[in-house]
Coordinates of C-alpha atoms and ligand atoms in Angstrom, one line a residue:
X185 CA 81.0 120.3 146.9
X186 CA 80.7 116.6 147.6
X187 CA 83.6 115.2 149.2
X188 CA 84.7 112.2 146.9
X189 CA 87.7 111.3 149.4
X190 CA 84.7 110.5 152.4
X191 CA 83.1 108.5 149.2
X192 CA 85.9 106.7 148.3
X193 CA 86.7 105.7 151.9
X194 CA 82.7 104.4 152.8
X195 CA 83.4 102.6 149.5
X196 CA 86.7 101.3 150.7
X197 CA 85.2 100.3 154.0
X198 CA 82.3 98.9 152.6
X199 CA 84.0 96.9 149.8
X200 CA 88.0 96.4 150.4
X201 CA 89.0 97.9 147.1
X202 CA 88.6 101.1 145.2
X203 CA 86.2 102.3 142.9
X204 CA 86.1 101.3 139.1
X205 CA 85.0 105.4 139.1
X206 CA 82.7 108.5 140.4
X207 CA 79.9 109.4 138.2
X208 CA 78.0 112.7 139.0
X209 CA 74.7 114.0 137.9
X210 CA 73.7 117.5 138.5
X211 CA 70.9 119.6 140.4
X212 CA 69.0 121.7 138.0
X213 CA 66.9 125.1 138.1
X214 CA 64.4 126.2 135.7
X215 CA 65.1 129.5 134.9
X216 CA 61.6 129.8 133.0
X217 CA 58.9 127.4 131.7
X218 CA 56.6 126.1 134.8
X219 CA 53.9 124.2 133.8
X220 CA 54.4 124.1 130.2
X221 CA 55.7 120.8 129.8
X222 CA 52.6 118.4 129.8
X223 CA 51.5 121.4 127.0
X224 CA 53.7 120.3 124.8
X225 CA 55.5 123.4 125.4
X226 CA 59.2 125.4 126.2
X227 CA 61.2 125.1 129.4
X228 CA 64.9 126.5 129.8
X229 CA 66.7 125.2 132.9
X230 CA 70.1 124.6 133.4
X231 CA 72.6 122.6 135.1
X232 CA 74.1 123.2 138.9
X233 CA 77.1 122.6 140.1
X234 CA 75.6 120.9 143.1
X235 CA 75.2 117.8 142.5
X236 CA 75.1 114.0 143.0
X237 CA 77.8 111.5 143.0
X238 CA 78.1 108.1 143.2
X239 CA 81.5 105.9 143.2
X240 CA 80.7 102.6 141.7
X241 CA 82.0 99.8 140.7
X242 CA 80.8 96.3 138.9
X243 CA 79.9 92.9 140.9
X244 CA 79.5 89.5 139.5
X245 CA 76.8 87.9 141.6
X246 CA 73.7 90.0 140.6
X247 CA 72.8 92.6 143.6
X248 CA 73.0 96.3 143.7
X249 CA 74.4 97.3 146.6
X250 CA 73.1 101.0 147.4
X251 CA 74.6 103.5 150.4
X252 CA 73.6 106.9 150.6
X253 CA 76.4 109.2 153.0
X254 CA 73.7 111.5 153.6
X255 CA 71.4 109.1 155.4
X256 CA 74.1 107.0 156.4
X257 CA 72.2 103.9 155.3
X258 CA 72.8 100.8 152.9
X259 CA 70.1 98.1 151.0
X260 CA 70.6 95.8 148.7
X261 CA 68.5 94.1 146.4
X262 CA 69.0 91.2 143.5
X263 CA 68.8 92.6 140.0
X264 CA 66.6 89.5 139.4
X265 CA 64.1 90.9 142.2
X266 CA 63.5 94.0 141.3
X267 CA 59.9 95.6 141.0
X268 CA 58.4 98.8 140.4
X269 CA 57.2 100.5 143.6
X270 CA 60.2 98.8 145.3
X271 CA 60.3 102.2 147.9
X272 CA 62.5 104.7 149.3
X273 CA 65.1 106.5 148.8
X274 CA 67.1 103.5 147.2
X275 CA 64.4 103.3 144.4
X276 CA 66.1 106.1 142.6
X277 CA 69.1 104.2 141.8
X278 CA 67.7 100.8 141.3
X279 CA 65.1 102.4 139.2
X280 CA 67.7 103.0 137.1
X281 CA 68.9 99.5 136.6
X282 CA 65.8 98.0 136.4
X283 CA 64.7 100.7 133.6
X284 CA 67.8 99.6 131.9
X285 CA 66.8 95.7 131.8
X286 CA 63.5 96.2 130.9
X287 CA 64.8 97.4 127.5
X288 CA 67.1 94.7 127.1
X289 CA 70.4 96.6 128.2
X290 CA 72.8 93.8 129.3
X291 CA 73.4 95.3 133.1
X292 CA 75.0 93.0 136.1
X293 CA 75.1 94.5 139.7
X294 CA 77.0 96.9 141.0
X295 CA 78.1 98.6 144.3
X296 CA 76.8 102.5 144.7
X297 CA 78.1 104.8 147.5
X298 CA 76.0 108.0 146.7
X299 CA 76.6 111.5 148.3
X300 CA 75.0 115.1 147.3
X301 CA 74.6 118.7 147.9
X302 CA 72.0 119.1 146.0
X303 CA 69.5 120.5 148.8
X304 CA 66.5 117.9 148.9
X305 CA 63.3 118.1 148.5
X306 CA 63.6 122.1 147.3
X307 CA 62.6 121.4 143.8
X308 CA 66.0 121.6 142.7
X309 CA 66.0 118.1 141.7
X310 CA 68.3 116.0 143.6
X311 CA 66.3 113.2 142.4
X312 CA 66.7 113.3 138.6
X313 CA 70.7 114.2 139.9
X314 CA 70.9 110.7 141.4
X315 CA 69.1 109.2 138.6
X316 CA 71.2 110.5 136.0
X317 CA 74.5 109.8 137.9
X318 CA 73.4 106.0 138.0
X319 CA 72.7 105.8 134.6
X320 CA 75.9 107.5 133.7
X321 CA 77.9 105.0 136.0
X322 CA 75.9 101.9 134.3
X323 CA 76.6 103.1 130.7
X324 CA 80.5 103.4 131.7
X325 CA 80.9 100.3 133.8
X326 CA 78.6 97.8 131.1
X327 CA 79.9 99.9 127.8
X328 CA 76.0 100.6 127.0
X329 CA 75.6 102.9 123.8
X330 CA 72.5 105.4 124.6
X331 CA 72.0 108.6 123.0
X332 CA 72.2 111.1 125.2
X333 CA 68.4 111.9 125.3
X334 CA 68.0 108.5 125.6
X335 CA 69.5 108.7 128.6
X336 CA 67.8 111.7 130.1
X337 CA 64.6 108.8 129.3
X338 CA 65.8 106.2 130.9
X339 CA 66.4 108.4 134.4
X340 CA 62.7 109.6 133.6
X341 CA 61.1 106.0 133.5
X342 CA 63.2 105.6 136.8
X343 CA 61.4 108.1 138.5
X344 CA 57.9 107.6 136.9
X345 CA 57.6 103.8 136.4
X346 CA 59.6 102.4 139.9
X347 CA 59.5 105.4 142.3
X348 CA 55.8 105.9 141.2
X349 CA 56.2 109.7 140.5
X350 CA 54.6 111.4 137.7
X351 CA 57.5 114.3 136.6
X352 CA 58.1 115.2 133.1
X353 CA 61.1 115.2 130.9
X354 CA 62.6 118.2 132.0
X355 CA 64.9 117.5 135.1
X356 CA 66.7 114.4 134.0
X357 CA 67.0 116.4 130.1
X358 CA 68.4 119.2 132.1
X359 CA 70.8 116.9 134.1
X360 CA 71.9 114.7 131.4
X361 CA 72.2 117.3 128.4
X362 CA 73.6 120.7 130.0
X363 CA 76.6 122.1 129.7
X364 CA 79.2 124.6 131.4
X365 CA 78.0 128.2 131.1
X366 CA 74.8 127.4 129.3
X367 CA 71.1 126.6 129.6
X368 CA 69.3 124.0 127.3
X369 CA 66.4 125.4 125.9
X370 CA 63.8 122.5 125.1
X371 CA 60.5 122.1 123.2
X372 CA 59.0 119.3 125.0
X373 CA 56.7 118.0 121.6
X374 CA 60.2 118.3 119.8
X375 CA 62.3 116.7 122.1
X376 CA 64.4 119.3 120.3
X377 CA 66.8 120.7 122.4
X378 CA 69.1 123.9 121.7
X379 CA 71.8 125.2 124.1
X380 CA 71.9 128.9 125.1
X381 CA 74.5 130.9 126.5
X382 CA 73.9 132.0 130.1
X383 CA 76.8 134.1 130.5
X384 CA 75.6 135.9 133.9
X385 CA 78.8 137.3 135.3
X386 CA 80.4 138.2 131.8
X387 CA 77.3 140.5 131.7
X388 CA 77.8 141.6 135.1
X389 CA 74.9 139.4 136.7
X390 CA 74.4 137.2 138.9
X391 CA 71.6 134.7 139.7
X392 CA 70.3 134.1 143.3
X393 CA 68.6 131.0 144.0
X394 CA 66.9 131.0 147.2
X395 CA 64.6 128.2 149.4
X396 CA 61.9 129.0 151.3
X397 CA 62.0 126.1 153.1
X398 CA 58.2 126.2 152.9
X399 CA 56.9 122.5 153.6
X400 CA 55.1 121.5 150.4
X401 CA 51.7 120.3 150.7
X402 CA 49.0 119.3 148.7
X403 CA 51.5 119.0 145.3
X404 CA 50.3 116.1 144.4
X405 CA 46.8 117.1 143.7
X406 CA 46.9 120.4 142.8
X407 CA 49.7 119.0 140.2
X408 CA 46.8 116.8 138.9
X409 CA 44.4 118.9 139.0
X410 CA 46.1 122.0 137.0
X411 CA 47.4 119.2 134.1
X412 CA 43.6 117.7 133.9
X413 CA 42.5 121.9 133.7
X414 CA 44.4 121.9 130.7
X415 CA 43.6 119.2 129.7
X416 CA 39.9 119.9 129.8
X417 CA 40.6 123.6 128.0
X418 CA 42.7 121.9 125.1
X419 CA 39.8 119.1 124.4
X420 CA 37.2 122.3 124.4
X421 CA 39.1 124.2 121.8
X422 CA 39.5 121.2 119.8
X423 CA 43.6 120.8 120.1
X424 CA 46.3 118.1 120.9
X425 CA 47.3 120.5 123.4
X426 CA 47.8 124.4 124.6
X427 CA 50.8 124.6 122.9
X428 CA 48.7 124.7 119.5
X429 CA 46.9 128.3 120.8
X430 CA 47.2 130.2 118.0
X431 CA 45.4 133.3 119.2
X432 CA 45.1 133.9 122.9
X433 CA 42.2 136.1 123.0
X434 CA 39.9 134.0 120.5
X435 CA 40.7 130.6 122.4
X436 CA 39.7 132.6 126.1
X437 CA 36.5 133.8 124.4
X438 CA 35.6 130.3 123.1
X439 CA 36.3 129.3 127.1
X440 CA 33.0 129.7 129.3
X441 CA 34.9 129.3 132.5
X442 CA 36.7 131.7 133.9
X443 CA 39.6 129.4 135.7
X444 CA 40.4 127.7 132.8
X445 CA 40.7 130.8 131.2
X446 CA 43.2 132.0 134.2
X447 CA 45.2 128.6 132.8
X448 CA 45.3 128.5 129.5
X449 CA 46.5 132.3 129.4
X450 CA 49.7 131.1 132.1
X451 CA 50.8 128.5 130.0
X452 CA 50.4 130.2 126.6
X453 CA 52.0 133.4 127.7
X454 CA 54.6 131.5 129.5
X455 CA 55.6 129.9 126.5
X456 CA 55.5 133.3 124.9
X457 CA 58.2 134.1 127.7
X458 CA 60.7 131.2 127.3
X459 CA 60.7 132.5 123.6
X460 CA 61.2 135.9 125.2
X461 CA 64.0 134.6 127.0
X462 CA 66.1 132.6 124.7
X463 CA 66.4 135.6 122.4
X464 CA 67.6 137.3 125.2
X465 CA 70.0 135.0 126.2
X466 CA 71.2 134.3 122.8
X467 CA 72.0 138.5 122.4
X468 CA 74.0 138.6 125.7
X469 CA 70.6 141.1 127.0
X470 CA 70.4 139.1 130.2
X471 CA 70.1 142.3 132.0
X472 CA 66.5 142.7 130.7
X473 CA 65.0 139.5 131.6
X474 CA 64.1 141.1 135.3
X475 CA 60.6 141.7 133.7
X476 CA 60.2 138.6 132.3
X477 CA 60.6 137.1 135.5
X478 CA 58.9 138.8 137.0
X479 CA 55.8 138.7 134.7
X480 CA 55.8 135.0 134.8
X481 CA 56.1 135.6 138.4
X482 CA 52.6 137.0 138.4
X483 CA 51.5 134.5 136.1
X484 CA 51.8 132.2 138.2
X485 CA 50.7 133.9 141.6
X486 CA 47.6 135.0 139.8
X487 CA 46.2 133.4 137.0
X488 CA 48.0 129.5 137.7
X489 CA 47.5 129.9 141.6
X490 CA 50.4 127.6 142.4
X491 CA 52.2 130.0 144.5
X492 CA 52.4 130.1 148.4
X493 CA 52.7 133.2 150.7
X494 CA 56.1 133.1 151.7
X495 CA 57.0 132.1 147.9
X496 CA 55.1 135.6 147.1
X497 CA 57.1 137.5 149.8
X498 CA 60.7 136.2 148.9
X499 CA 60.0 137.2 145.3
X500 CA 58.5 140.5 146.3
X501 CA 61.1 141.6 149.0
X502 CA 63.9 140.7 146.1
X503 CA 62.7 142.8 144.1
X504 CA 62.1 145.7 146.7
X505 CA 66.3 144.8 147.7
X506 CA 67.2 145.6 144.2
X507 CA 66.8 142.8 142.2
X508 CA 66.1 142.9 138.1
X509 CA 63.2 140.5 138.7
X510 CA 62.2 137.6 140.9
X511 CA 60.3 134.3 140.1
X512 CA 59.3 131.1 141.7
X513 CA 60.7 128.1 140.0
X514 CA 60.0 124.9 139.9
X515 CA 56.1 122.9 140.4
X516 CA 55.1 125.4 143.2
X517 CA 53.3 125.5 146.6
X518 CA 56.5 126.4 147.8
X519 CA 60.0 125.4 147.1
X520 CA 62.3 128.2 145.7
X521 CA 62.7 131.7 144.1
X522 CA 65.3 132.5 141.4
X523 CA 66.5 136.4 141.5
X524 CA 68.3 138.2 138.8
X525 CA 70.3 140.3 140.2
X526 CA 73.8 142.6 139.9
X527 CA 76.9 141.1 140.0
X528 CA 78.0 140.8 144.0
X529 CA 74.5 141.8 145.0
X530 CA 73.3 138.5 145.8
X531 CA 73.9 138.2 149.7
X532 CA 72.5 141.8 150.5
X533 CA 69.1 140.9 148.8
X534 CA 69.3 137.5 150.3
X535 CA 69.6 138.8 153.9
X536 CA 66.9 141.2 153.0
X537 CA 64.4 138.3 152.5
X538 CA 66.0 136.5 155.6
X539 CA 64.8 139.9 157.7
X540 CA 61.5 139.9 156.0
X541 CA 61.0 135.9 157.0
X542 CA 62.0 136.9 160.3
X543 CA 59.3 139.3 160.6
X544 CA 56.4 137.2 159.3
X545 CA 57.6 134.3 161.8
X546 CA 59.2 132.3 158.7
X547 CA 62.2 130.2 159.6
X548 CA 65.4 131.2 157.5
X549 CA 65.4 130.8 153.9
X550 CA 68.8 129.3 152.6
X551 CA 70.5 130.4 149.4
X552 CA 73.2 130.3 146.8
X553 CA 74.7 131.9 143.8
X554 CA 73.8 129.3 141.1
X555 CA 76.4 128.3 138.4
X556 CA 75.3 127.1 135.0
X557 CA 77.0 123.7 135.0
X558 CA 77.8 120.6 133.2
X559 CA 75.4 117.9 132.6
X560 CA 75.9 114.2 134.0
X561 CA 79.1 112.2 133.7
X562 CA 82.4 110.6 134.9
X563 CA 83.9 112.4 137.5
X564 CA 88.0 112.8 136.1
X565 CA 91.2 113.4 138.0
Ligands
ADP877 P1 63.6 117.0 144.7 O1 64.0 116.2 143.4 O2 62.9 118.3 144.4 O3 64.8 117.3 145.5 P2 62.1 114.7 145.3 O4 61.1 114.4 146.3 O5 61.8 114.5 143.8 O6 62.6 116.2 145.5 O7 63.4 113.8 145.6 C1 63.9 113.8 146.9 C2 64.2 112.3 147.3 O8 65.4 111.9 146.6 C3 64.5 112.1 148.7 O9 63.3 111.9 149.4 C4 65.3 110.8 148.7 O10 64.5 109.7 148.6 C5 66.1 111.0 147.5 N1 67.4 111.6 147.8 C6 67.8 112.9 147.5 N2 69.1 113.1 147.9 C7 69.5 111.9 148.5 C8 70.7 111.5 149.2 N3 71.8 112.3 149.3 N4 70.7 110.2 149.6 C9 69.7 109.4 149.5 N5 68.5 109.7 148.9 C10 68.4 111.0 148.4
MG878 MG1 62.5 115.4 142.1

């Protein structure tokens, strides 16, 4: 939980006065759909309740003034300066702003105090969480009227245009449009977005969400590399994209090369699976998504190769510790597992990955029981 007393007091220090408010935007996990995005395909994550927050307030001579309680450090920059590319951690919230202006939204500066538990850096998205918590605060504290997708676009262009990194839709969707006890089930031609219940506990489940802590390295590239694969296979079959596979085996025959084979069948079976998983959800039958998960689990280990060692083993030893079905989530090469498992059983297959870790010579994983949660806004009470 964040502590919005320390935030109100660093904003008290820093400022003399109050807060006009606390804006929050949420962490996110992808329950199922990796890769599928830039194919014009599903995804269904949902909202945590870890998330970030800012307290905010408006200021008349033009700067945004940005503190992070985290990395106990401040910057400040003139709305009239601002420029994509404009680095570090800071860019995430004036991103935001200058996004804003560049469609003609009438903003004026502002002081931010941010402060967040979503873990960073694990894939779980803590920057789409700050992104979406500016924009909320902006839209409050300048009365802007954006759609709520609009929104989610706006936190995007953020994140792509001034940070300079290439994500797709789906965190800041997921943080802006969630809400409490559900997932949001997207088609990312569509933009269409439908809510679905993810009632774990009522059905006597629980969902474990676990880090390896395993550095990432080479994402970047390998990022590129699997989107241009796909790329390559869609413009060989003649399509605007993989999502337009009609029939699997025909468009792998028509495919001389055997790794864009492996790729095409991930992401067209893994759309097959968020399919497979929002019927699911929507009959209250979480209890059989284990082999979902653990199919795309495969999926991804074998025929997308974006999976790691330790990612393999977490999945694996959950699985051997009693758990419905394990998956990576989120781009790969590390980064975290999700777990489907019984209700209360989280922390006895959690400490059985810890003990496997510990004999491979892996530092400790770190874990939590994840809570679908609401998507971005003001912070009341
Ligand atoms: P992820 O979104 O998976 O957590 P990213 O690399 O996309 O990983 O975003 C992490 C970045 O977001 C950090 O490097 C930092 O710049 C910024 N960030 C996250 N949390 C905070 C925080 N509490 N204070 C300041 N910056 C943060
Ligand atoms: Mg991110």
């Amino acid at each position: 939980m964040v502590d919005t007393a320390a935030l109100r007091a660093r904003f008290r220090s820093e400022t003399g006065a109050d807060p006009e408010g606390f804006w929050y935007g949420p962490g996110r996990v992808n329950l199922i759909g990796e890769h599928t995005d830039y194919n014009d395909g599903f995804v269904l994550p949902f909202a945590l309740s870890q998330r970030a927050v800012v307290a905010a307030s408006r200021r008349d001579d033009g700067q945004l003034v940005m503190s992070s309680l985290e990395l106990d450090d401040r910057q400040h920059i003139a709305l009239a300066d601002l420029r994509p590319g404009t680095g570090g951690w800071s860019g995430y919230l004036a991103g935001v702003a200058w996004a804003l202006q560049q469609a003609g939204h009438r903003v004026g500066g502002a002081t931010l105090v941010l402060s967040s538990d979503v873990p960073l850096g694990a894939g779980l998205s803590s920057s789409a969480a700050i992104e979406c918590a500016v924009v909320a605060a902006f839209v409050d504290l300048y009365g802007l009227d954006i759609a709520p997708m609009e929104r989610a676009r706006f936190a995007q262009r953020a994140e792509n245009d001034y940070v300079g990194a290439p994500t797709g839709l789906l965190d800041q969707a997921a943080s802006t449009l969630c809400s409490e006890g559900e997932g949001l089930f997207m088609d990312c031609r569509s933009l269409r977005t439908t809510p679905v219940p993810l009632d774990f506990a009522s059905q006597s489940l629980e969902l474990l969400v676990l880090d390896t802590k395993t550095p990432h390295s080479h994402v970047d590239g390998e990022y590129g590399a699997r989107r241009a694969s796909c790329e390559e296979a869609a413009r060989i079959l003649g399509l605007t994209s993989l999502r337009d596979v009609e029939d699997l085996s025909a468009a792998l025959e028509r495919l001389g090369d055997e790794t864009l084979r492996r790729r095409v069948r991930h992401v067209i079976t893994e759309n097959e699976r968020v399919v497979q998983t929002l019927e699911l959800a929507r009959s209250r039958r979480l209890e059989d998504l284990g082999p979902v998960l653990d199919a795309s689990h495969a999926s991804m280990r074998d025929d997308y190769e974006i999976t790691v060692p330790t990612v393999d083993l977490a999945a694996r030893t959950a699985r051997a510790a009693g758990a419905l079905g394990a998956r990576m989530t989120g781009g790969g090469f590390g980064g975290c597992i999700i777990a489907l498992v019984r209700l209360g059983a989280a922390e006895a297959v959690a400490r059985a990955v810890e003990r496997a870790f510990a004999d491979a010579g892996h530092g400790p994983p770190e874990w939590f029981v994840a809570t679908p949660s609401a998507g971005a806004g003001r912070l009341t009470g």
